[in-house]
PDB file of C-alpha atoms in Angstrom:
ATOM      1  CA  ARG S   1     169.071 178.478 -14.957  1.00  0.00           C
ATOM      2  CA  HIS S   2     169.640 174.927 -15.843  1.00  0.00           C
ATOM      3  CA  ALA S   3     172.857 174.979 -13.445  1.00  0.00           C
ATOM      4  CA  MET S   4     170.843 176.536 -10.671  1.00  0.00           C
ATOM      5  CA  MET S   5     168.107 173.664 -11.029  1.00  0.00           C
ATOM      6  CA  ALA S   6     170.778 171.054 -11.051  1.00  0.00           C
ATOM      7  CA  ARG S   7     172.220 172.579  -7.762  1.00  0.00           C
ATOM      8  CA  THR S   8     168.753 172.662  -6.262  1.00  0.00           C
ATOM      9  CA  GLY S   9     168.219 168.983  -7.117  1.00  0.00           C
ATOM     10  CA  ARG S  10     171.484 167.940  -5.627  1.00  0.00           C
ATOM     11  CA  LEU S  11     170.634 169.870  -2.459  1.00  0.00           C
ATOM     12  CA  LEU S  12     167.266 168.126  -2.221  1.00  0.00           C
ATOM     13  CA  TRP S  13     168.880 164.727  -2.434  1.00  0.00           C
ATOM     14  CA  THR S  14     171.521 165.620   0.106  1.00  0.00           C
ATOM     15  CA  CYS S  15     168.769 166.724   2.501  1.00  0.00           C
ATOM     16  CA  LEU S  16     166.903 163.409   2.166  1.00  0.00           C
ATOM     17  CA  TYR S  17     169.841 161.305   2.403  1.00  0.00           C
ATOM     18  CA  ALA S  18     170.957 163.293   5.615  1.00  0.00           C
ATOM     19  CA  ILE S  19     167.523 162.657   7.103  1.00  0.00           C
ATOM     20  CA  VAL S  20     167.903 158.829   6.554  1.00  0.00           C
ATOM     21  CA  LEU S  21     171.412 158.701   7.807  1.00  0.00           C
ATOM     22  CA  SER S  22     170.627 160.781  10.957  1.00  0.00           C
ATOM     23  CA  ARG S  23     167.670 158.381  11.835  1.00  0.00           C
ATOM     24  CA  VAL S  24     169.938 155.405  11.495  1.00  0.00           C
ATOM     25  CA  VAL S  25     172.866 156.919  13.352  1.00  0.00           C
ATOM     26  CA  ASN S  26     170.400 158.126  16.143  1.00  0.00           C
ATOM     27  CA  ASN S  27     169.141 154.480  16.478  1.00  0.00           C
ATOM     28  CA  PHE S  28     172.476 152.920  16.800  1.00  0.00           C
ATOM     29  CA  SER S  29     173.790 155.485  19.145  1.00  0.00           C
ATOM     30  CA  THR S  30     170.689 155.068  21.366  1.00  0.00           C
ATOM     31  CA  HIS S  31     171.297 151.287  21.479  1.00  0.00           C
ATOM     32  CA  ALA S  32     174.983 151.705  22.121  1.00  0.00           C
ATOM     33  CA  PHE S  33     174.206 154.124  25.020  1.00  0.00           C
ATOM     34  CA  ILE S  34     171.824 151.818  26.598  1.00  0.00           C
ATOM     35  CA  ILE S  35     174.502 148.857  26.290  1.00  0.00           C
ATOM     36  CA  ARG S  36     177.140 151.093  27.757  1.00  0.00           C
ATOM     37  CA  SER S  37     174.976 152.103  30.669  1.00  0.00           C
ATOM     38  CA  MET S  38     173.962 148.546  31.551  1.00  0.00           C
ATOM     39  CA  SER S  39     177.562 147.548  31.279  1.00  0.00           C
ATOM     40  CA  PHE S  40     178.653 150.424  33.661  1.00  0.00           C
ATOM     41  CA  ARG S  41     175.913 149.627  36.216  1.00  0.00           C
ATOM     42  CA  SER S  42     176.845 145.887  36.343  1.00  0.00           C
ATOM     43  CA  VAL S  43     180.496 146.796  36.669  1.00  0.00           C
ATOM     44  CA  SER S  44     179.883 149.313  39.478  1.00  0.00           C
ATOM     45  CA  LEU S  45     177.670 146.954  41.428  1.00  0.00           C
ATOM     46  CA  ARG S  46     180.165 144.189  41.172  1.00  0.00           C
ATOM     47  CA  SER S  47     183.035 146.449  42.294  1.00  0.00           C
ATOM     48  CA  ARG S  48     181.014 147.620  45.470  1.00  0.00           C
ATOM     49  CA  GLY S  49     180.356 144.008  46.392  1.00  0.00           C
ATOM     50  CA  ARG S  50     184.008 143.179  46.049  1.00  0.00           C
ATOM     51  CA  LYS S  51     184.921 146.166  48.251  1.00  0.00           C
ATOM     52  CA  PHE S  52     183.013 145.325  51.270  1.00  0.00           C
ATOM     53  CA  SER S  53     183.255 141.419  51.070  1.00  0.00           C
ATOM     54  CA  GLY S  54     185.830 139.185  53.092  1.00  0.00           C
ATOM     55  CA  ALA S  55     188.133 136.568  51.956  1.00  0.00           C
ATOM     56  CA  LEU S  56     185.414 133.943  51.871  1.00  0.00           C
ATOM     57  CA  ALA S  57     183.139 136.311  50.054  1.00  0.00           C
ATOM     58  CA  MET S  58     185.844 137.184  47.604  1.00  0.00           C
ATOM     59  CA  THR S  59     186.246 133.397  47.021  1.00  0.00           C
ATOM     60  CA  THR S  60     182.474 133.025  46.358  1.00  0.00           C
ATOM     61  CA  ASN S  61     182.426 136.081  44.065  1.00  0.00           C
ATOM     62  CA  ALA S  62     185.101 134.573  42.061  1.00  0.00           C
ATOM     63  CA  GLY S  63     183.213 131.343  41.676  1.00  0.00           C
ATOM     64  CA  ASP S  64     180.121 133.474  40.861  1.00  0.00           C
ATOM     65  CA  ASP S  65     182.115 135.469  38.286  1.00  0.00           C
ATOM     66  CA  GLU S  66     183.015 132.228  36.596  1.00  0.00           C
ATOM     67  CA  GLY S  67     179.515 131.195  36.504  1.00  0.00           C
ATOM     68  CA  ASN S  68     178.457 134.586  35.211  1.00  0.00           C
ATOM     69  CA  ASN S  69     181.049 134.333  32.496  1.00  0.00           C
ATOM     70  CA  ASP S  70     179.599 130.860  31.562  1.00  0.00           C
ATOM     71  CA  ASP S  71     176.156 132.191  31.628  1.00  0.00           C
ATOM     72  CA  LYS S  72     177.330 135.179  29.521  1.00  0.00           C
ATOM     73  CA  ILE S  73     178.955 132.816  26.926  1.00  0.00           C
ATOM     74  CA  VAL S  74     175.719 130.855  26.725  1.00  0.00           C
ATOM     75  CA  LYS S  75     173.655 133.898  26.686  1.00  0.00           C
ATOM     76  CA  ASP S  76     175.629 135.548  23.944  1.00  0.00           C
ATOM     77  CA  ALA S  77     175.475 132.224  21.936  1.00  0.00           C
ATOM     78  CA  GLY S  78     171.666 132.324  22.329  1.00  0.00           C
ATOM     79  CA  ASN S  79     171.685 135.870  21.245  1.00  0.00           C
ATOM     80  CA  ASN S  80     173.547 135.040  18.117  1.00  0.00           C
ATOM     81  CA  LYS S  81     171.364 132.113  17.413  1.00  0.00           C
ATOM     82  CA  SER S  82     168.237 134.286  17.897  1.00  0.00           C
ATOM     83  CA  ASP S  83     169.702 136.843  15.502  1.00  0.00           C
ATOM     84  CA  ARG S  84     170.339 134.118  12.941  1.00  0.00           C
ATOM     85  CA  GLY S  85     166.809 132.826  13.324  1.00  0.00           C
ATOM     86  CA  GLY S  86     165.492 136.517  12.757  1.00  0.00           C
ATOM     87  CA  ILE S  87     167.431 136.799   9.583  1.00  0.00           C
ATOM     88  CA  LYS S  88     166.373 133.378   8.452  1.00  0.00           C
ATOM     89  CA  ASN S  89     162.719 134.342   9.368  1.00  0.00           C
ATOM     90  CA  THR S  90     162.986 137.599   7.282  1.00  0.00           C
ATOM     91  CA  LEU S  91     164.448 135.831   4.239  1.00  0.00           C
ATOM     92  CA  LEU S  92     161.781 133.132   4.464  1.00  0.00           C
ATOM     93  CA  ILE S  93     158.964 135.681   4.668  1.00  0.00           C
ATOM     94  CA  VAL S  94     160.471 137.691   1.684  1.00  0.00           C
ATOM     95  CA  SER S  95     160.979 134.498  -0.463  1.00  0.00           C
ATOM     96  CA  GLU S  96     157.217 133.426   0.015  1.00  0.00           C
ATOM     97  CA  ASN S  97     155.771 136.865  -0.639  1.00  0.00           C
ATOM     98  CA  LEU S  98     157.731 138.111  -3.796  1.00  0.00           C
ATOM     99  CA  PRO S  99     155.685 139.741  -6.501  1.00  0.00           C
ATOM    100  CA  LEU S 100     154.810 138.082  -9.901  1.00  0.00           C
ATOM    101  CA  GLN S 101     153.654 135.042  -8.108  1.00  0.00           C
ATOM    102  CA  ARG S 102     150.092 135.178  -9.060  1.00  0.00           C
ATOM    103  CA  THR S 103     148.644 135.148 -12.707  1.00  0.00           C
ATOM    104  CA  HIS S 104     147.072 138.403 -12.675  1.00  0.00           C
ATOM    105  CA  GLU S 105     150.335 140.111 -11.528  1.00  0.00           C
ATOM    106  CA  ARG S 106     152.241 138.468 -14.358  1.00  0.00           C
ATOM    107  CA  VAL S 107     149.484 139.628 -16.813  1.00  0.00           C
ATOM    108  CA  LEU S 108     149.722 143.223 -15.477  1.00  0.00           C
ATOM    109  CA  PHE S 109     153.529 143.066 -15.754  1.00  0.00           C
ATOM    110  CA  ALA S 110     153.460 141.898 -19.321  1.00  0.00           C
ATOM    111  CA  THR S 111     150.764 144.533 -20.316  1.00  0.00           C
ATOM    112  CA  TYR S 112     152.712 147.636 -18.941  1.00  0.00           C
ATOM    113  CA  LEU S 113     155.869 146.192 -20.510  1.00  0.00           C
ATOM    114  CA  VAL S 114     154.384 146.239 -23.898  1.00  0.00           C
ATOM    115  CA  PHE S 115     152.622 149.545 -23.202  1.00  0.00           C
ATOM    116  CA  GLY S 116     156.059 151.173 -22.241  1.00  0.00           C
ATOM    117  CA  LEU S 117     157.679 149.697 -25.308  1.00  0.00           C
ATOM    118  CA  ALA S 118     154.959 150.817 -27.532  1.00  0.00           C
ATOM    119  CA  LEU S 119     155.136 154.377 -26.035  1.00  0.00           C
ATOM    120  CA  SER S 120     158.690 154.486 -26.629  1.00  0.00           C
ATOM    121  CA  ARG S 121     158.286 153.568 -30.225  1.00  0.00           C
ATOM    122  CA  ALA S 122     155.338 156.069 -30.665  1.00  0.00           C
ATOM    123  CA  ILE S 123     157.333 159.042 -29.596  1.00  0.00           C
ATOM    124  CA  PRO S 124     160.531 159.459 -32.017  1.00  0.00           C
ATOM    125  CA  ASP S 125     162.370 161.607 -29.425  1.00  0.00           C
ATOM    126  CA  THR S 126     164.155 159.306 -27.066  1.00  0.00           C
ATOM    127  CA  LEU S 127     164.378 161.861 -24.190  1.00  0.00           C
ATOM    128  CA  LEU S 128     160.718 162.753 -24.532  1.00  0.00           C
ATOM    129  CA  SER S 129     159.651 159.027 -24.593  1.00  0.00           C
ATOM    130  CA  GLN S 130     161.747 158.308 -21.592  1.00  0.00           C
ATOM    131  CA  SER S 131     160.314 161.167 -19.730  1.00  0.00           C
ATOM    132  CA  THR S 132     156.855 160.120 -20.646  1.00  0.00           C
ATOM    133  CA  ILE S 133     157.381 156.593 -19.300  1.00  0.00           C
ATOM    134  CA  ALA S 134     158.830 158.144 -16.074  1.00  0.00           C
ATOM    135  CA  LEU S 135     155.760 160.457 -15.575  1.00  0.00           C
ATOM    136  CA  VAL S 136     153.400 157.555 -16.058  1.00  0.00           C
ATOM    137  CA  TRP S 137     155.455 155.467 -13.341  1.00  0.00           C
ATOM    138  CA  MET S 138     155.406 158.417 -11.157  1.00  0.00           C
ATOM    139  CA  THR S 139     151.773 159.234 -11.331  1.00  0.00           C
ATOM    140  CA  PHE S 140     150.839 155.493 -11.019  1.00  0.00           C
ATOM    141  CA  SER S 141     152.902 155.486  -7.552  1.00  0.00           C
ATOM    142  CA  LEU S 142     151.317 158.749  -6.612  1.00  0.00           C
ATOM    143  CA  ALA S 143     147.699 157.323  -7.245  1.00  0.00           C
ATOM    144  CA  ILE S 144     148.385 154.196  -5.174  1.00  0.00           C
ATOM    145  CA  SER S 145     150.787 154.761  -2.540  1.00  0.00           C
ATOM    146  CA  PHE S 146     149.740 158.306  -1.738  1.00  0.00           C
ATOM    147  CA  MET S 147     145.948 158.267  -2.233  1.00  0.00           C
ATOM    148  CA  GLU S 148     144.307 154.751  -2.443  1.00  0.00           C
ATOM    149  CA  ALA S 149     146.579 153.270   0.251  1.00  0.00           C
ATOM    150  CA  TRP S 150     144.995 155.342   2.987  1.00  0.00           C
ATOM    151  CA  VAL S 151     141.681 156.623   1.515  1.00  0.00           C
ATOM    152  CA  LYS S 152     140.039 153.174   1.591  1.00  0.00           C
ATOM    153  CA  PHE S 153     140.435 153.077   5.436  1.00  0.00           C
ATOM    154  CA  LYS S 154     138.146 156.365   5.700  1.00  0.00           C
ATOM    155  CA  ALA S 155     135.112 154.202   4.268  1.00  0.00           C
ATOM    156  CA  PRO S 156     133.033 153.615   7.522  1.00  0.00           C
ATOM    157  CA  LEU S 157     131.286 150.466   6.049  1.00  0.00           C
ATOM    158  CA  LEU S 158     134.460 148.759   5.040  1.00  0.00           C
ATOM    159  CA  ARG S 159     135.615 146.157   7.448  1.00  0.00           C
ATOM    160  CA  LYS S 160     139.330 146.564   8.323  1.00  0.00           C
ATOM    161  CA  TYR S 161     140.153 143.011   7.399  1.00  0.00           C
ATOM    162  CA  VAL S 162     138.662 143.618   4.132  1.00  0.00           C
ATOM    163  CA  ALA S 163     140.612 146.854   3.457  1.00  0.00           C
ATOM    164  CA  VAL S 164     143.903 145.045   4.532  1.00  0.00           C
ATOM    165  CA  ASP S 165     143.203 142.306   2.082  1.00  0.00           C
ATOM    166  CA  VAL S 166     142.408 144.832  -0.734  1.00  0.00           C
ATOM    167  CA  GLY S 167     145.603 146.693   0.158  1.00  0.00           C
ATOM    168  CA  ARG S 168     147.925 143.635  -0.062  1.00  0.00           C
ATOM    169  CA  HIS S 169     146.514 142.748  -3.417  1.00  0.00           C
ATOM    170  CA  VAL S 170     146.651 146.388  -4.792  1.00  0.00           C
ATOM    171  CA  PHE S 171     150.291 146.848  -3.634  1.00  0.00           C
ATOM    172  CA  CYS S 172     151.497 143.626  -5.349  1.00  0.00           C
ATOM    173  CA  ALA S 173     149.785 144.597  -8.495  1.00  0.00           C
ATOM    174  CA  GLN S 174     151.415 147.964  -8.191  1.00  0.00           C
ATOM    175  CA  HIS S 175     154.791 146.351  -7.979  1.00  0.00           C
ATOM    176  CA  ALA S 176     154.129 144.284 -11.100  1.00  0.00           C
ATOM    177  CA  VAL S 177     153.024 147.445 -13.111  1.00  0.00           C
ATOM    178  CA  GLU S 178     156.077 149.203 -11.984  1.00  0.00           C
ATOM    179  CA  LEU S 179     158.282 146.394 -12.991  1.00  0.00           C
ATOM    180  CA  GLY S 180     156.876 146.597 -16.547  1.00  0.00           C
ATOM    181  CA  LEU S 181     157.252 150.309 -16.692  1.00  0.00           C
ATOM    182  CA  ALA S 182     160.840 150.098 -15.169  1.00  0.00           C
ATOM    183  CA  THR S 183     161.925 147.440 -17.830  1.00  0.00           C
ATOM    184  CA  SER S 184     160.514 149.239 -20.734  1.00  0.00           C
ATOM    185  CA  PHE S 185     162.205 152.544 -19.660  1.00  0.00           C
ATOM    186  CA  TRP S 186     165.670 150.696 -19.344  1.00  0.00           C
ATOM    187  CA  ILE S 187     165.357 148.955 -22.446  1.00  0.00           C
ATOM    188  CA  SER S 188     164.718 152.331 -24.008  1.00  0.00           C
ATOM    189  CA  VAL S 189     167.818 153.604 -22.394  1.00  0.00           C
ATOM    190  CA  ALA S 190     169.922 150.488 -23.448  1.00  0.00           C
ATOM    191  CA  LYS S 191     168.947 150.986 -27.001  1.00  0.00           C
ATOM    192  CA  GLU S 192     170.798 154.367 -27.197  1.00  0.00           C
ATOM    193  CA  ALA S 193     173.892 152.817 -25.573  1.00  0.00           C
ATOM    194  CA  ARG S 194     174.964 156.018 -23.829  1.00  0.00           C
ATOM    195  CA  TYR S 195     175.050 157.257 -20.271  1.00  0.00           C
ATOM    196  CA  SER S 196     174.600 160.767 -18.986  1.00  0.00           C
ATOM    197  CA  THR S 197     174.214 162.322 -15.697  1.00  0.00           C
ATOM    198  CA  ILE S 198     170.567 163.147 -16.297  1.00  0.00           C
ATOM    199  CA  TYR S 199     169.764 159.406 -15.547  1.00  0.00           C
ATOM    200  CA  SER S 200     171.187 159.624 -12.078  1.00  0.00           C
ATOM    201  CA  PRO S 201     167.802 160.275 -10.387  1.00  0.00           C
ATOM    202  CA  ALA S 202     166.196 157.500 -12.640  1.00  0.00           C
ATOM    203  CA  ILE S 203     168.989 154.987 -11.409  1.00  0.00           C
ATOM    204  CA  VAL S 204     168.336 155.942  -7.621  1.00  0.00           C
ATOM    205  CA  SER S 205     164.483 155.538  -8.271  1.00  0.00           C
ATOM    206  CA  THR S 206     164.827 152.237  -9.701  1.00  0.00           C
ATOM    207  CA  ALA S 207     167.133 150.894  -7.134  1.00  0.00           C
ATOM    208  CA  LEU S 208     164.770 152.204  -4.521  1.00  0.00           C
ATOM    209  CA  TYR S 209     161.884 150.406  -6.279  1.00  0.00           C
ATOM    210  CA  LEU S 210     163.794 147.184  -6.221  1.00  0.00           C
ATOM    211  CA  VAL S 211     164.178 147.450  -2.517  1.00  0.00           C
ATOM    212  CA  LEU S 212     160.622 148.273  -2.176  1.00  0.00           C
ATOM    213  CA  ALA S 213     159.177 145.504  -4.263  1.00  0.00           C
ATOM    214  CA  PHE S 214     161.675 142.620  -3.395  1.00  0.00           C
ATOM    215  CA  PHE S 215     162.299 143.259   0.308  1.00  0.00           C
ATOM    216  CA  VAL S 216     160.184 145.801   2.108  1.00  0.00           C
ATOM    217  CA  GLY S 217     156.897 144.920   0.342  1.00  0.00           C
ATOM    218  CA  PRO S 218     157.095 141.347   0.967  1.00  0.00           C
ATOM    219  CA  LEU S 219     157.566 141.958   4.888  1.00  0.00           C
ATOM    220  CA  LEU S 220     154.503 144.263   4.710  1.00  0.00           C
ATOM    221  CA  TYR S 221     152.605 141.822   2.579  1.00  0.00           C
ATOM    222  CA  PHE S 222     153.140 139.211   5.415  1.00  0.00           C
ATOM    223  CA  ARG S 223     152.124 141.822   8.073  1.00  0.00           C
ATOM    224  CA  ALA S 224     148.779 142.223   6.137  1.00  0.00           C
ATOM    225  CA  LYS S 225     148.235 138.462   6.273  1.00  0.00           C
ATOM    226  CA  TYR S 226     148.996 138.456  10.019  1.00  0.00           C
ATOM    227  CA  LYS S 227     146.556 141.529  10.599  1.00  0.00           C
ATOM    228  CA  MET S 228     143.935 139.700   8.643  1.00  0.00           C
ATOM    229  CA  VAL S 229     143.836 136.673  10.898  1.00  0.00           C
ATOM    230  CA  ARG S 230     144.335 138.486  14.149  1.00  0.00           C
ATOM    231  CA  ASN S 231     141.713 141.093  13.496  1.00  0.00           C
ATOM    232  CA  GLU S 232     139.023 138.796  12.268  1.00  0.00           C
ATOM    233  CA  THR S 233     137.950 136.875  15.432  1.00  0.00           C
ATOM    234  CA  ASN S 234     134.349 136.289  14.503  1.00  0.00           C
ATOM    235  CA  LEU S 235     134.505 133.537  11.957  1.00  0.00           C
ATOM    236  CA  LYS S 236     130.832 133.015  12.122  1.00  0.00           C
ATOM    237  CA  LEU S 237     130.099 136.070  10.153  1.00  0.00           C
ATOM    238  CA  LEU S 238     132.468 134.855   7.353  1.00  0.00           C
ATOM    239  CA  THR S 239     131.363 132.868   4.262  1.00  0.00           C
ATOM    240  CA  THR S 240     132.815 129.629   3.580  1.00  0.00           C
ATOM    241  CA  GLU S 241     135.315 130.849   1.126  1.00  0.00           C
ATOM    242  CA  GLU S 242     136.391 133.561   3.552  1.00  0.00           C
ATOM    243  CA  ARG S 243     136.869 131.074   6.407  1.00  0.00           C
ATOM    244  CA  SER S 244     138.923 128.909   4.002  1.00  0.00           C
ATOM    245  CA  THR S 245     141.158 131.812   3.100  1.00  0.00           C
ATOM    246  CA  ILE S 246     141.671 132.669   6.715  1.00  0.00           C
ATOM    247  CA  ASP S 247     142.595 129.067   7.446  1.00  0.00           C
ATOM    248  CA  VAL S 248     145.200 129.149   4.569  1.00  0.00           C
ATOM    249  CA  LEU S 249     146.597 132.455   5.837  1.00  0.00           C
ATOM    250  CA  THR S 250     146.802 131.060   9.361  1.00  0.00           C
ATOM    251  CA  LYS S 251     148.877 128.068   8.224  1.00  0.00           C
ATOM    252  CA  GLU S 252     151.100 130.565   6.170  1.00  0.00           C
ATOM    253  CA  ILE S 253     151.904 132.691   9.198  1.00  0.00           C
ATOM    254  CA  LYS S 254     152.365 129.891  11.708  1.00  0.00           C
ATOM    255  CA  GLY S 255     155.880 129.780  13.212  1.00  0.00           C
ATOM    256  CA  LYS S 256     156.934 133.106  11.753  1.00  0.00           C
ATOM    257  CA  GLN S 257     157.777 136.410  13.505  1.00  0.00           C
ATOM    258  CA  LEU S 258     155.967 139.431  12.727  1.00  0.00           C
ATOM    259  CA  PRO S 259     158.056 142.126  11.170  1.00  0.00           C
ATOM    260  CA  PRO S 260     158.074 145.342  13.049  1.00  0.00           C
ATOM    261  CA  ALA S 261     155.772 148.121  12.130  1.00  0.00           C
ATOM    262  CA  GLN S 262     158.701 150.521  11.339  1.00  0.00           C
ATOM    263  CA  TRP S 263     158.662 149.132   7.831  1.00  0.00           C
ATOM    264  CA  HIS S 264     155.787 150.995   6.953  1.00  0.00           C
ATOM    265  CA  VAL S 265     157.601 154.256   7.783  1.00  0.00           C
ATOM    266  CA  ILE S 266     160.705 153.079   5.868  1.00  0.00           C
ATOM    267  CA  TYR S 267     158.423 152.135   2.646  1.00  0.00           C
ATOM    268  CA  VAL S 268     156.787 155.602   2.751  1.00  0.00           C
ATOM    269  CA  LEU S 269     160.207 157.314   2.998  1.00  0.00           C
ATOM    270  CA  LEU S 270     161.873 155.325   0.307  1.00  0.00           C
ATOM    271  CA  ASP S 271     158.660 155.643  -1.951  1.00  0.00           C
ATOM    272  CA  THR S 272     158.649 159.516  -1.715  1.00  0.00           C
ATOM    273  CA  ILE S 273     162.326 159.559  -2.727  1.00  0.00           C
ATOM    274  CA  LYS S 274     161.550 157.315  -5.702  1.00  0.00           C
ATOM    275  CA  VAL S 275     158.622 159.596  -6.836  1.00  0.00           C
ATOM    276  CA  VAL S 276     160.884 162.751  -6.345  1.00  0.00           C
ATOM    277  CA  GLY S 277     163.611 161.098  -8.493  1.00  0.00           C
ATOM    278  CA  LEU S 278     161.255 160.224 -11.183  1.00  0.00           C
ATOM    279  CA  GLY S 279     159.867 163.665 -11.319  1.00  0.00           C
ATOM    280  CA  MET S 280     163.278 165.275 -11.379  1.00  0.00           C
ATOM    281  CA  PHE S 281     164.403 163.067 -14.391  1.00  0.00           C
ATOM    282  CA  ALA S 282     161.235 163.980 -16.311  1.00  0.00           C
ATOM    283  CA  ARG S 283     161.596 167.588 -15.544  1.00  0.00           C
ATOM    284  CA  THR S 284     165.130 167.679 -16.531  1.00  0.00           C
ATOM    285  CA  CYS S 285     164.336 165.824 -19.964  1.00  0.00           C
ATOM    286  CA  LEU S 286     161.519 168.299 -20.748  1.00  0.00           C
ATOM    287  CA  LEU S 287     163.718 171.409 -19.929  1.00  0.00           C
ATOM    288  CA  LEU S 288     166.547 170.148 -22.051  1.00  0.00           C
ATOM    289  CA  ARG S 289     164.115 169.516 -25.034  1.00  0.00           C
ATOM    290  CA  THR S 290     162.562 172.975 -24.492  1.00  0.00           C
ATOM    291  CA  ASN S 291     165.856 174.659 -24.423  1.00  0.00           C
ATOM    292  CA  TYR S 292     167.090 172.712 -27.457  1.00  0.00           C
ATOM    293  CA  SER S 293     163.976 173.752 -29.447  1.00  0.00           C
ATOM    294  CA  SER S 294     164.320 177.351 -28.495  1.00  0.00           C
TER     295      SER S 294
END
């Protein structure tokens, strides 16, 4: 039965990875097809022009081709520069919106780090304590990411910019709490000084959490700032403190490009895999202990 569950878990991970890879490959193949189509069309039109032109026209086309090549070189250099600028813009946004930059987030991190360490000491059995921390981590993510994140937008009297502001603070606090739980979990694992394949789902979940908290999350945090400034156009209805906050956010987003909305989909997908991995690890530990006791 245990082998069957292990095969089922591996099949689930394989399916999830296949979905992610297929989306990435489809995006790249679509862009490649568009580029090839544009290149073929330009070559076809150019060949037709050369076919029906005379000697003077051929000379003129040769000069035009040289000019086009120069323009292409300049355009490619501009595209490379814009790509470098986009990467620099992304890194700047991420560095300015990392977690644990506010006092309450550091307090939450320390609180749940101590909570996880105390939980691991209170439960003598190592696997049971680790599975308990993983379950707390999983349920916390379920409560915030899969309930609070969208339920608050169902409140008809809650203005949208207020809901976005609440969401950006809640998610930063969630990342701080998860960092405390993850740290306490791996401290408990390090004390045992052993590795087993049962930790593979926990390793994947932790890696995905780091990507979410230190890359995808900051981009969405910046999008929340942008949406707050753009959605709130009637500043007369705001209090003095709210107007000062909007002014600060306006200065923070000035001169920066807005990250695409697809990062929301990526966040949900990675967070789902993270939660499934934590649940698989906790279930495996509990089954091992149940079988050992019986």
